[in-house]
CSV table of C-alpha atoms in Angstrom, one decimal:
chain,number,residue,atom,x,y,z
A,1,VAL,CA,0.0,0.3,-0.1
A,2,THR,CA,1.5,3.2,-0.8
A,3,MET,CA,1.1,6.1,1.8
A,4,ILE,CA,0.6,10.1,1.0
A,5,MET,CA,1.5,12.1,4.3
A,6,GLY,CA,0.4,15.8,4.6
A,7,ASN,CA,2.0,18.2,7.1
A,8,ALA,CA,0.5,19.5,10.2
A,9,GLY,CA,2.7,22.5,10.4
A,10,SER,CA,5.1,23.3,13.7
A,11,ILE,CA,1.9,24.6,15.3
A,12,LEU,CA,-1.5,22.9,15.3
A,13,TYR,CA,-3.4,26.0,14.1
A,14,TYR,CA,-3.1,28.8,11.4
A,15,MET,CA,0.0,27.7,9.8
A,16,PRO,CA,1.0,28.3,6.3
A,17,GLU,CA,3.1,25.3,6.0
A,18,SER,CA,0.2,23.0,7.0
A,19,VAL,CA,-0.2,20.5,4.2
A,20,ARG,CA,-3.3,18.5,2.9
A,21,GLY,CA,-2.7,15.1,1.6
A,22,VAL,CA,-4.3,15.2,-1.8
A,23,TYR,CA,-5.8,18.1,-4.0
A,24,MET,CA,-8.1,16.4,-6.9
A,25,ALA,CA,-9.0,18.1,-10.1
A,26,SER,CA,-12.2,17.3,-11.7
A,27,ASN,CA,-12.2,14.1,-13.7
A,28,THR,CA,-9.5,12.6,-11.7
A,29,THR,CA,-9.1,9.3,-9.9
A,30,LEU,CA,-7.2,8.1,-7.0
A,31,ALA,CA,-7.0,4.2,-5.8
A,32,GLY,CA,-5.5,2.0,-3.2
A,33,PHE,CA,-3.5,4.8,-1.2
A,34,THR,CA,-3.5,5.6,2.6
A,35,ILE,CA,-3.7,9.6,3.1
A,36,THR,CA,-2.8,10.4,6.5
A,37,ASN,CA,-1.7,13.5,8.4
A,38,GLY,CA,-3.0,16.0,5.9
A,39,PHE,CA,-4.0,19.4,7.5
A,40,THR,CA,-5.6,22.5,6.2
A,41,SER,CA,-6.0,25.6,8.7
A,42,TYR,CA,-4.7,28.7,6.9
A,43,GLY,CA,-5.8,31.4,4.3
A,44,THR,CA,-9.0,31.1,2.2
A,45,LEU,CA,-11.9,28.9,2.6
A,46,PRO,CA,-10.4,26.3,0.5
A,47,ASN,CA,-7.4,25.9,2.3
A,48,LYS,CA,-9.4,25.3,5.2
A,49,CYS,CA,-11.1,22.3,4.1
A,50,GLY,CA,-10.2,18.7,2.9
A,51,GLY,CA,-7.5,17.9,5.4
A,52,GLY,CA,-7.1,14.6,3.9
A,53,ILE,CA,-8.5,15.0,0.3
A,54,TYR,CA,-9.9,18.1,-1.3
A,55,GLY,CA,-11.8,17.6,-4.6
A,56,GLU,CA,-13.1,19.8,-7.3
A,57,GLY,CA,-16.2,17.8,-7.5
A,58,GLN,CA,-18.1,14.7,-7.5
A,59,SER,CA,-15.9,13.7,-10.5
A,60,CYS,CA,-13.0,13.1,-8.4
A,61,VAL,CA,-13.4,9.6,-7.7
A,62,VAL,CA,-11.5,8.0,-4.8
A,63,SER,CA,-11.4,4.1,-4.4
A,64,ASN,CA,-10.2,1.6,-2.0
A,65,CYS,CA,-8.3,4.2,0.0
A,66,VAL,CA,-7.8,4.8,3.8
A,67,LEU,CA,-8.0,8.1,4.9
A,68,THR,CA,-6.8,8.3,8.5
A,69,GLY,CA,-5.7,11.2,11.0
A,70,ASN,CA,-6.4,14.2,8.7
A,71,GLN,CA,-7.7,17.3,10.1
A,72,ALA,CA,-9.2,20.6,8.7
A,73,LEU,CA,-10.1,23.5,10.3
A,74,LEU,CA,-13.7,23.9,9.0
A,75,TYR,CA,-15.1,21.3,6.6
A,76,GLY,CA,-14.1,17.8,5.6
A,77,GLY,CA,-11.2,16.5,8.0
A,78,GLY,CA,-11.1,13.5,5.7
A,79,ALA,CA,-12.3,14.1,2.2
A,80,TYR,CA,-14.2,17.4,0.9
A,81,ASN,CA,-16.2,17.4,-2.2
A,82,CYS,CA,-15.6,14.0,-3.9
A,83,THR,CA,-17.0,10.5,-4.5
A,84,LEU,CA,-15.4,7.8,-2.3
A,85,ILE,CA,-15.8,4.1,-3.0
A,86,ASP,CA,-15.0,1.2,-0.6
A,87,CYS,CA,-13.0,3.4,1.6
A,88,THR,CA,-12.2,3.5,4.9
A,89,LEU,CA,-12.2,7.0,7.0
A,90,THR,CA,-10.8,6.8,10.4
A,91,GLY,CA,-9.8,9.2,13.1
A,92,ASN,CA,-10.2,12.1,11.1
A,93,GLU,CA,-11.3,15.7,12.3
A,94,ALA,CA,-13.2,19.2,11.5
A,95,SER,CA,-11.4,20.7,14.6
A,96,ASN,CA,-13.1,24.3,14.8
A,97,GLU,CA,-15.0,23.7,18.0
A,98,ASN,CA,-17.9,26.0,16.6
A,99,SER,CA,-18.0,25.6,12.9
A,100,GLY,CA,-16.2,22.5,12.0
A,101,TYR,CA,-18.4,20.1,10.2
A,102,GLY,CA,-17.9,16.7,8.5
A,103,GLY,CA,-15.1,15.0,10.3
A,104,GLY,CA,-15.1,12.2,7.9
A,105,ALA,CA,-16.7,13.7,4.7
A,106,TYR,CA,-18.2,16.7,3.6
A,107,ILE,CA,-20.6,17.2,0.6
A,108,SER,CA,-19.3,14.0,-0.7
A,109,THR,CA,-20.8,11.0,-2.1
A,110,LEU,CA,-20.1,7.7,-0.3
A,111,HIS,CA,-20.5,4.2,-1.5
A,112,ASN,CA,-19.7,1.0,0.6
A,113,CYS,CA,-17.4,3.0,2.9
A,114,LYS,CA,-16.6,2.8,6.7
A,115,LEU,CA,-16.7,5.8,8.9
A,116,ILE,CA,-15.0,5.1,12.0
A,117,ASN,CA,-14.0,7.5,15.1
A,118,ASN,CA,-14.3,10.8,13.1
A,119,ARG,CA,-15.1,13.9,15.1
A,120,ALA,CA,-16.3,17.4,14.1
A,121,TYR,CA,-18.8,20.0,15.6
A,122,GLY,CA,-21.4,18.9,13.4
A,123,GLY,CA,-21.4,15.4,11.3
A,124,GLY,CA,-18.9,13.6,13.1
A,125,GLY,CA,-18.7,11.0,10.3
A,126,ALA,CA,-20.2,13.1,7.4
A,127,ALA,CA,-21.9,16.3,6.8
A,128,GLY,CA,-23.7,18.3,4.0
A,129,ASP,CA,-24.4,22.0,3.9
A,130,ASN,CA,-28.0,22.0,2.6
A,131,ASP,CA,-30.4,20.0,0.8
A,132,THR,CA,-28.8,20.7,-2.4
A,133,LEU,CA,-25.4,20.1,-1.0
A,134,CYS,CA,-26.1,17.5,1.1
A,135,SER,CA,-23.8,14.3,1.5
A,136,TYR,CA,-25.1,11.2,0.2
A,137,LEU,CA,-24.3,7.7,1.6
A,138,TYR,CA,-25.1,4.1,0.3
A,139,ASN,CA,-24.2,1.1,2.1
A,140,CYS,CA,-22.2,2.4,4.6
A,141,SER,CA,-21.1,1.4,8.1
A,142,ILE,CA,-21.0,4.4,10.4
A,143,SER,CA,-19.7,3.8,13.9
A,144,GLY,CA,-17.8,5.7,16.8
A,145,ASN,CA,-18.2,8.8,15.5
A,146,SER,CA,-18.5,11.9,17.7
A,147,CYS,CA,-19.6,15.6,18.1
A,148,PRO,CA,-18.2,17.1,21.2
A,149,GLY,CA,-20.5,20.2,21.6
A,150,GLY,CA,-22.6,19.9,18.4
A,151,ASP,CA,-24.9,17.8,16.4
A,152,GLY,CA,-25.2,14.7,14.4
A,153,GLY,CA,-22.8,12.1,15.9
A,154,GLY,CA,-23.0,10.1,13.0
A,155,THR,CA,-24.3,12.1,10.2
A,156,MET,CA,-25.8,15.7,9.6
A,157,ILE,CA,-27.6,16.9,6.6
A,158,CYS,CA,-26.9,13.8,4.6
A,159,LYS,CA,-29.2,11.4,2.6
A,160,SER,CA,-28.3,7.7,3.5
A,161,TYR,CA,-29.4,4.4,2.1
A,162,ASN,CA,-29.0,1.0,3.5
A,163,CYS,CA,-26.7,2.2,6.0
A,164,THR,CA,-25.6,1.4,9.6
A,165,TYR,CA,-25.4,3.9,12.5
A,166,VAL,CA,-23.7,2.1,15.7
A,167,SER,CA,-22.2,3.9,18.7
A,168,ASN,CA,-22.1,7.5,17.5
A,169,SER,CA,-22.6,10.2,20.1
A,170,ALA,CA,-23.4,14.1,20.0
A,171,THR,CA,-23.2,16.7,23.0
A,172,ASP,CA,-26.2,18.3,21.5
A,173,TRP,CA,-29.0,16.9,19.0
A,174,GLY,CA,-28.9,13.6,17.0
A,175,GLY,CA,-26.4,11.0,18.4
A,176,GLY,CA,-27.1,8.9,15.1
A,177,ALA,CA,-28.0,11.5,12.7
A,178,CYS,CA,-29.1,15.2,12.6
A,179,PHE,CA,-31.4,16.4,9.6
A,180,GLY,CA,-31.5,14.6,6.5
A,181,GLU,CA,-33.2,11.5,5.3
A,182,LEU,CA,-32.5,7.8,6.0
A,183,TYR,CA,-33.9,5.0,3.9
A,184,ASN,CA,-33.5,1.2,5.2
A,185,CYS,CA,-31.1,2.2,8.0
A,186,PHE,CA,-30.2,0.6,11.5
A,187,LEU,CA,-29.6,2.8,14.1
A,188,THR,CA,-28.5,1.5,17.5
A,189,LYS,CA,-26.6,2.0,20.3
A,190,ASN,CA,-26.1,6.0,19.4
A,191,SER,CA,-26.4,8.7,22.2
A,192,THR,CA,-26.9,12.3,23.0
A,193,TYR,CA,-26.9,14.4,26.1
A,194,ALA,CA,-29.6,16.5,24.4
A,195,SER,CA,-32.7,14.9,22.4
A,196,GLY,CA,-32.9,12.5,19.7
A,197,GLY,CA,-30.3,9.6,20.7
A,198,GLY,CA,-31.0,8.1,17.3
A,199,ALA,CA,-32.0,10.8,15.2
A,200,ARG,CA,-33.3,14.3,15.4
A,201,GLY,CA,-35.2,16.4,12.6
A,202,CYS,CA,-34.9,13.7,10.1
A,203,TYR,CA,-37.2,12.1,7.3
A,204,LEU,CA,-37.1,8.2,8.4
A,205,TYR,CA,-38.3,5.5,6.0
A,206,ASN,CA,-38.1,1.8,6.9
A,207,CYS,CA,-35.6,2.4,9.4
A,208,THR,CA,-34.8,0.3,12.5
A,209,ILE,CA,-34.2,2.4,15.8
A,210,THR,CA,-33.4,0.6,18.8
A,211,HIS,CA,-31.4,0.6,22.2
A,212,ASN,CA,-30.2,4.4,21.6
A,213,THR,CA,-29.8,6.7,24.6
A,214,THR,CA,-30.6,10.4,25.9
A,215,TYR,CA,-28.5,10.9,28.9
A,216,SER,CA,-29.6,14.1,30.4
A,217,PHE,CA,-32.3,12.5,32.5
A,218,GLU,CA,-32.4,15.5,34.9
A,219,VAL,CA,-33.2,18.3,32.2
A,220,VAL,CA,-36.8,18.6,31.4
A,221,GLY,CA,-37.5,18.5,27.5
A,222,HIS,CA,-34.3,16.4,26.6
A,223,ASP,CA,-36.0,13.4,25.7
A,224,GLY,CA,-36.5,11.1,22.6
A,225,GLY,CA,-34.4,8.4,23.2
A,226,GLY,CA,-35.1,6.9,19.7
A,227,THR,CA,-36.3,10.2,17.6
A,228,PHE,CA,-37.1,13.5,18.3
A,229,GLU,CA,-39.0,15.7,15.8
A,230,CYS,CA,-38.6,13.3,13.1
A,231,ALA,CA,-41.1,12.1,10.2
A,232,SER,CA,-41.2,8.3,10.3
A,233,VAL,CA,-42.8,5.9,7.8
A,234,ASN,CA,-42.6,2.2,8.2
A,235,CYS,CA,-40.2,2.4,11.1
A,236,ILE,CA,-39.5,0.1,14.2
A,237,ILE,CA,-38.8,2.9,17.0
A,238,TYR,CA,-38.2,0.2,20.0
A,239,TYR,CA,-36.4,-0.1,23.3
A,240,ASN,CA,-34.7,3.2,23.4
A,241,ILE,CA,-33.8,4.9,26.5
A,242,ALA,CA,-35.2,8.4,27.9
A,243,THR,CA,-36.7,9.6,30.8
A,244,ASN,CA,-39.8,10.9,28.8
A,245,TYR,CA,-40.5,9.7,25.3
A,246,PRO,CA,-38.3,6.9,25.3
A,247,ASN,CA,-38.7,6.1,21.8
A,248,VAL,CA,-40.5,8.9,20.0
A,249,ASP,CA,-41.0,12.4,21.1
A,250,PRO,CA,-42.4,14.3,18.3
A,251,GLY,CA,-41.6,17.7,19.5
A,252,SER,CA,-43.6,20.8,20.0
A,253,SER,CA,-45.4,22.7,17.1
A,254,ASN,CA,-42.4,24.2,15.1
A,255,PRO,CA,-42.5,25.9,11.8
A,256,ILE,CA,-39.0,24.8,11.0
A,257,PHE,CA,-39.8,21.0,11.6
A,258,PRO,CA,-43.8,20.9,10.1
A,259,TYR,CA,-43.2,17.3,9.3
A,260,GLN,CA,-43.6,15.7,12.8
A,261,THR,CA,-45.7,12.7,11.6
A,262,ASN,CA,-45.4,9.0,12.3
A,263,ILE,CA,-47.2,6.7,10.3
A,264,TYR,CA,-47.2,2.7,10.1
A,265,CYS,CA,-44.5,2.6,12.7
A,266,CYS,CA,-44.0,0.1,15.4
A,267,THR,CA,-43.0,2.2,18.7
A,268,TRP,CA,-44.5,2.3,22.3
A,269,PRO,CA,-46.3,3.9,23.8
A,270,TYR,CA,-48.7,4.4,21.3
A,271,ILE,CA,-48.7,7.6,19.2
A,272,PRO,CA,-51.5,8.8,16.8
A,273,GLY,CA,-51.2,8.2,13.1
A,274,PRO,CA,-52.6,5.6,10.6
A,275,GLY,CA,-51.1,2.1,11.0
A,276,ASN,CA,-49.3,2.7,14.2
A,277,ILE,CA,-48.9,-0.2,16.5
A,278,THR,CA,-47.3,-0.7,19.9
A,279,ASN,CA,-46.8,-4.4,19.8
A,280,GLN,CA,-43.2,-5.8,20.4
A,281,PRO,CA,-41.6,-5.9,17.0
A,282,LEU,CA,-39.9,-9.6,17.8
A,283,PHE,CA,-36.7,-9.4,16.7
A,284,ALA,CA,-34.7,-12.7,15.7
A,285,GLU,CA,-32.0,-11.7,18.2
A,286,THR,CA,-30.6,-8.9,20.6
A,287,ASN,CA,-29.2,-5.8,18.6
A,288,SER,CA,-30.4,-7.2,15.5
A,289,TYR,CA,-32.6,-5.3,12.8
A,290,HIS,CA,-33.7,-8.9,11.5
A,291,ILE,CA,-37.2,-9.6,12.7
A,292,SER,CA,-38.7,-13.2,13.5
A,293,GLU,CA,-41.6,-15.1,12.3
A,294,GLY,CA,-44.8,-13.8,13.9
A,295,SER,CA,-43.6,-10.4,14.2
A,296,PRO,CA,-46.3,-7.7,14.1
A,297,CYS,CA,-44.2,-5.8,11.4
A,298,ILE,CA,-44.3,-8.1,8.6
A,299,ASP,CA,-46.8,-6.8,5.8
A,300,THR,CA,-48.0,-4.2,8.1
A,301,GLY,CA,-46.2,-1.4,6.1
A,302,THR,CA,-47.6,1.0,3.6
A,303,ASN,CA,-45.9,0.7,0.1
A,304,LEU,CA,-44.3,3.9,-1.5
A,305,THR,CA,-43.0,4.2,-5.2
A,306,TRP,CA,-39.4,4.4,-4.5
A,307,MET,CA,-39.4,0.8,-2.9
A,308,LEU,CA,-39.9,-0.9,-6.4
A,309,ALA,CA,-36.3,-0.3,-7.2
A,310,SER,CA,-35.1,-0.6,-3.7
A,311,THR,CA,-33.9,-3.4,-1.3
A,312,ASP,CA,-33.6,-3.7,2.5
A,313,LEU,CA,-30.7,-3.5,4.5
A,314,ASP,CA,-29.6,-7.3,3.4
A,315,GLY,CA,-29.9,-6.5,-0.3
A,316,HIS,CA,-33.3,-8.3,-0.5
A,317,PRO,CA,-36.1,-7.0,-2.7
A,318,ARG,CA,-37.9,-4.4,-0.4
A,319,ILE,CA,-41.4,-5.5,-1.0
A,320,PHE,CA,-41.8,-9.1,-0.3
A,321,ASN,CA,-45.3,-10.9,-0.4
A,322,ASN,CA,-47.2,-7.7,-2.0
A,323,SER,CA,-46.8,-5.6,1.2
A,324,VAL,CA,-43.9,-3.9,2.7
A,325,ASP,CA,-42.5,-4.7,6.4
A,326,MET,CA,-41.7,-2.1,8.9
A,327,GLY,CA,-38.0,-1.5,9.7
A,328,ALA,CA,-35.3,-2.2,7.5
A,329,ASP,CA,-35.3,-6.0,7.4
A,330,GLU,CA,-37.8,-7.3,4.9
A,331,ALA,CA,-38.9,-10.9,6.3
A,332,ALA,CA,-38.4,-12.7,2.8
A,333,ILE,CA,-37.7,-16.4,1.5
A,334,ILE,CA,-34.7,-16.0,-0.9
A,335,CYS,CA,-32.8,-18.7,-2.9
A,336,ARG,CA,-29.0,-18.0,-2.4
A,337,SER,CA,-27.6,-21.2,-4.3
A,338,ILE,CA,-28.7,-24.7,-5.4
A,339,SER,CA,-26.1,-27.5,-5.7
A,340,VAL,CA,-27.0,-30.3,-8.0
A,341,GLY,CA,-25.3,-33.8,-7.3
A,342,GLN,CA,-26.5,-37.3,-6.0
A,343,THR,CA,-28.3,-35.2,-3.4
A,344,THR,CA,-29.3,-31.8,-4.2
A,345,THR,CA,-28.6,-29.1,-1.7
A,346,SER,CA,-30.1,-25.4,-1.8
A,347,THR,CA,-29.1,-22.8,0.7
A,348,TRP,CA,-31.8,-20.2,1.5
A,349,ASP,CA,-32.2,-17.0,3.4
A,350,THR,CA,-35.2,-16.9,5.5
A,351,VAL,CA,-36.4,-15.6,8.7
A,352,VAL,CA,-35.0,-17.1,12.2
A,353,ASN,CA,-38.0,-19.3,13.9
A,354,ALA,CA,-40.0,-19.4,11.0
A,355,LYS,CA,-41.6,-23.0,10.2
A,356,VAL,CA,-40.9,-23.9,6.7
A,357,ARG,CA,-41.2,-26.7,4.0
A,358,LEU,CA,-39.1,-27.4,1.1
A,359,GLU,CA,-41.4,-28.3,-2.0
A,360,SER,CA,-40.1,-29.4,-5.8
A,361,SER,CA,-41.5,-30.3,-9.1
A,362,THR,CA,-40.3,-31.1,-12.3
A,363,ASN,CA,-42.3,-28.6,-14.1
A,364,LEU,CA,-42.0,-24.9,-13.0
A,365,MET,CA,-45.7,-24.0,-14.2
A,366,THR,CA,-47.3,-26.6,-12.5
A,367,THR,CA,-49.6,-26.2,-9.5
A,368,ASN,CA,-48.8,-29.5,-8.0
A,369,TRP,CA,-45.5,-28.9,-6.1
A,370,ALA,CA,-44.4,-32.3,-4.0
A,371,ILE,CA,-43.1,-32.0,-0.3
A,372,THR,CA,-39.7,-32.6,0.3
A,373,GLY,CA,-38.8,-33.8,3.9
A,374,ASN,CA,-40.3,-32.6,6.6
A,375,VAL,CA,-41.7,-29.1,8.0
A,376,ILE,CA,-38.6,-27.5,9.9
A,377,THR,CA,-38.1,-24.7,12.2
A,378,SER,CA,-35.2,-22.4,11.1
A,379,ASP,CA,-32.8,-21.9,13.9
A,380,GLN,CA,-30.6,-19.4,11.9
A,381,GLN,CA,-31.3,-16.9,9.0
A,382,ILE,CA,-29.4,-18.9,6.4
A,383,ILE,CA,-30.2,-22.5,6.4
A,384,VAL,CA,-29.2,-25.5,4.0
A,385,LEU,CA,-31.7,-28.3,2.7
A,386,SER,CA,-31.1,-31.3,1.0
A,387,ASP,CA,-33.2,-33.5,-1.2
A,388,PRO,CA,-31.7,-37.0,-1.4
A,389,SER,CA,-34.2,-38.4,-4.1
A,390,SER,CA,-33.0,-35.7,-7.0
A,391,ALA,CA,-30.4,-37.9,-8.6
A,392,ASN,CA,-30.4,-37.5,-12.3
A,393,ILE,CA,-33.8,-35.8,-11.9
A,394,LYS,CA,-34.2,-32.0,-12.9
A,395,LYS,CA,-36.1,-30.3,-10.7
A,396,PHE,CA,-37.1,-26.9,-9.6
A,397,TYR,CA,-37.3,-26.1,-5.7
A,398,ARG,CA,-39.2,-23.4,-3.4
A,399,LEU,CA,-39.4,-22.8,0.2
A,400,LYS,CA,-42.8,-22.2,1.7
A,401,TRP,CA,-44.0,-20.8,5.1
A,402,ALA,CA,-45.7,-23.7,7.1
A,403,LYS,CA,-48.0,-24.0,10.1
């Protein structure tokens, strides 16, 4: 691995000899490097941004790189204004204690990236500027990022798709996420000392938000262990912690946040709204977003147009059995692979504790499927089944729910 090292200068702040890691012109690429010790703090605005990498736009593509230990005074400790693919951003910082945003990345697009232990005043992992200059995150892992004194420990003003937020923290609002939009995301073990341990001021679609915490129990109004002033659709918001409103605090009437609506959500206690339920979601295991058979969240969400081209957090089709599930997991039966030999074995993605049966047929279009073996109860999400009677016979298989 090739390393690119910047220079923090002889004094931590405001020194002209500070050097960032990489400056990228439009339509350039960077692949396979470790960028470290970059620092920007002196002069005009661009010279206070992008400690690790400064890009001239989203056409600057960074892939398979590690950005670690970089700092920017204002925006994008790790990366500023570029596209990152399969990268790890760890231990970067936007260091201004009142206006440093995007410890890991700022106004950037990230695919399959890991943001770990980055820091900023706002958006410890990643941040954007506004709705048109937000950061976009796809299939990213956001963990251990923090905002001492600020908001959005994981992300701030970002649009996140199929991402996980774990153990991020903020002093003020939104331990996991603050402002922005989240689709098919899992938020757990995030925390804040103000309101919205999981999220504050976000649009949340098919997210699972559990085991998040708001710590300032003694301060009246610092509530919403799960969400605060969020609009939530098809979400599971359960097992979060705060003195008042442990799961959902819709907030007071506020013209800045007119979207304080929660519909088709599983949470407790009951909040008004169509399709909301209070039943326990019945997760497959502790600290998991997977729901088990019998969960009241199966097929009880409301279908939306964007789901037709979307997947759940595991990459399965977002709508299975005609109706979407609540939360980030779609309880589906998916065939992963079939191995043909003297005994045919098939591997299936299913739901933990589900009763299922394997069926086979020599004609895919038939309505007469034969039961192959006994009804079984899946003890894990992925199961392997065999058909010893399949030798030299071409067969089609399907797995069905059983009673």
